[in-house]
């Protein structure tokens, strides 16, 4: 609740709306105890007194009634009717929507067709018809306004409920033997309440206007009782001669509706979980770049070369140093592994290459990424967009999340091809089939018409690889592409990738947390910890003799079949938070070889031979031979 208020207060306009509404509602509440003239007592001798005259601050109307008193009493009545109508409409509408959405089928059909019939009439005509049938009066106006707004709530809430009614937690509740009524009350309702509140807060202003409209036409509050609409209606004949009688209630309606709408928008934003981080701004098309130091030069090595890359997240007053100066390079036909625990900065490093880290909060604060000699970090967005997918392509962990559920995989492949190559659809289709064959999807000609959900996880990931290959890129960055798959499928996917780099000379950056995978596929490997590379070198050398204690611990986490009784180790402790990195070595806390000097100063990545680099003051003895 306090978080909600904080978010609301961050939105200036909503806060202004809240304050104004608070004042108006406060005034309306205390109106009966204020020393005001009786709003209904006429005094024709003093009719049409101008504002600020003696004894009548806002003047008097055509019957000499005190306008201030009528305004406050009228506001009280209009607010009460508008809010009551909104509550009634929301309650009934939500109940109808939940029942229709929850039971579905025929119940849904009958209810929603009834709602559709109500919606077929222009709502103001419908309200007029209802009041005409019930007879004029404030209560009947309330009923009419509530009734014409019920369909709006019912439709909204039904849509949300349909989405929730088939979620796993509802199935679980059913399995546990709960009654439908209890499921609706405890599982469904809490999930739709925010939507109801949002819909209400954005329609209350509207309902106040509708009630005022009916009163204006003489169908709502009856004389002498004042509400804002009837005050406007009565003032109509004196609009030119005595405009203040119209302006006073008119201004109040304007203020109330404006304030409620601003507040409603703020409530909607504050309740929307997707906006809860406070990031109301749209993300930039490419990661923001704010490099302070000099741009590191290209040393001519590799097709894709990262030099001292630094990426940070600025979240409120915290700075998360997700990537703290990473240098890597990969040549054509080579596979470079990046390995590290979850949260070590592998994905952010990979995404920074093509400016794909979301901004805000991501900022690239230093370093360079050279593709074919060109610095991508300083490159304009148009260059990045041209290179994305065409020269450097990505494969992500979960293909179900990256493939569009409503298009066939063929359509998505064809789209990927046509983004960069304006070829005819038939040609793109033929190419899509070739691609599916190249990642060894059987029956590619018929599989091309499948939807992602009709495929198995391994198939989907092959489609993901095919999409990455669609434009014949030079570099593929694969971010844990096999983590969601079982081991046999993983082996097949790795074989596909291995063939591709041999046949096409692809450079592959392969991100994983599994040394087993690195051993199968990668020529070289970089070990990351807390946003930095702690060891880098040829895979066979590192596997034979890891130098950094972290590397050797990571290797002990890999089970080996037929290896006998070696204990499977876990690394004790947790990685440090990247917004509070300790002095010295970030791994010192968890290291079995830690010495006092490990916790001081800045550790550098030292070359131990021409291919190997280690960031450690007390590395594992190099002579140590592993048992395997
Ligand atoms: P992994 O090695 O598992 O791929 P990531 O690169 O995803 O790790 O994350 C690196 C670090 O960056 C983590 O500590 C994570 O908490 C932080 N991080 C990632 N995204 C955000 C974000 N949007 N806001 C703040 N911190 C983030
Ligand atoms: Mg990751």
PDB file of C-alpha atoms and ligand atoms in Angstrom, residues 313 315 320 322 340-349 361 479-480 578, ligand 1:
ATOM      1  CA  UNK A 313      22.404  -0.611 -14.480  1.00  0.00           C
ATOM      2  CA  UNK A 315      18.341   1.764 -10.706  1.00  0.00           C
ATOM      3  CA  UNK A 320      24.891  -2.328 -10.578  1.00  0.00           C
ATOM      4  CA  UNK A 322      26.949  -5.991 -14.271  1.00  0.00           C
ATOM      5  CA  UNK A 340      30.064 -18.587 -15.019  1.00  0.00           C
ATOM      6  CA  UNK A 341      27.351 -18.939 -12.421  1.00  0.00           C
ATOM      7  CA  UNK A 342      23.960 -17.374 -12.905  1.00  0.00           C
ATOM      8  CA  UNK A 343      24.231 -13.611 -12.430  1.00  0.00           C
ATOM      9  CA  UNK A 344      27.897 -13.349 -13.354  1.00  0.00           C
ATOM     10  CA  UNK A 345      27.155 -10.973 -16.229  1.00  0.00           C
ATOM     11  CA  UNK A 346      27.300 -13.322 -19.208  1.00  0.00           C
ATOM     12  CA  UNK A 347      24.000 -12.319 -20.758  1.00  0.00           C
ATOM     13  CA  UNK A 348      24.556  -8.599 -20.226  1.00  0.00           C
ATOM     14  CA  UNK A 349      27.978  -8.899 -21.887  1.00  0.00           C
ATOM     15  CA  UNK A 361      18.231   1.123 -16.675  1.00  0.00           C
ATOM     16  CA  UNK A 479      23.050 -17.479 -24.695  1.00  0.00           C
ATOM     17  CA  UNK A 480      22.571 -20.809 -22.907  1.00  0.00           C
ATOM     18  CA  UNK A 578      27.329  -6.212  -8.165  1.00  0.00           C
TER      19      UNK A 578
HETATM   20  P1  LIG B   1      24.030 -14.250 -16.291  1.00  0.00           P
HETATM   21  O1  LIG B   1      25.504 -14.469 -16.147  1.00  0.00           O
HETATM   22  O2  LIG B   1      23.271 -15.229 -15.483  1.00  0.00           O
HETATM   23  O3  LIG B   1      23.583 -14.189 -17.714  1.00  0.00           O
HETATM   24  P2  LIG B   1      23.220 -11.509 -16.279  1.00  0.00           P
HETATM   25  O4  LIG B   1      24.179 -11.017 -17.299  1.00  0.00           O
HETATM   26  O5  LIG B   1      21.824 -11.723 -16.712  1.00  0.00           O
HETATM   27  O6  LIG B   1      23.783 -12.842 -15.619  1.00  0.00           O
HETATM   28  O7  LIG B   1      23.185 -10.487 -15.053  1.00  0.00           O
HETATM   29  C1  LIG B   1      24.339  -9.874 -14.555  1.00  0.00           C
HETATM   30  C2  LIG B   1      23.999  -8.966 -13.395  1.00  0.00           C
HETATM   31  O8  LIG B   1      23.271  -7.855 -13.854  1.00  0.00           O
HETATM   32  C3  LIG B   1      23.197  -9.642 -12.318  1.00  0.00           C
HETATM   33  O9  LIG B   1      23.804  -9.359 -11.074  1.00  0.00           O
HETATM   34  C4  LIG B   1      21.854  -8.999 -12.399  1.00  0.00           C
HETATM   35  O10 LIG B   1      21.333  -8.845 -11.108  1.00  0.00           O
HETATM   36  C5  LIG B   1      22.176  -7.651 -13.026  1.00  0.00           C
HETATM   37  N1  LIG B   1      21.039  -7.192 -13.850  1.00  0.00           N
HETATM   38  C6  LIG B   1      20.606  -7.751 -14.999  1.00  0.00           C
HETATM   39  N2  LIG B   1      19.551  -7.061 -15.504  1.00  0.00           N
HETATM   40  C7  LIG B   1      19.304  -6.050 -14.639  1.00  0.00           C
HETATM   41  C8  LIG B   1      18.360  -4.963 -14.575  1.00  0.00           C
HETATM   42  N3  LIG B   1      17.434  -4.783 -15.522  1.00  0.00           N
HETATM   43  N4  LIG B   1      18.427  -4.131 -13.523  1.00  0.00           N
HETATM   44  C9  LIG B   1      19.372  -4.293 -12.565  1.00  0.00           C
HETATM   45  N5  LIG B   1      20.279  -5.263 -12.563  1.00  0.00           N
HETATM   46  C10 LIG B   1      20.270  -6.140 -13.575  1.00  0.00           C
END
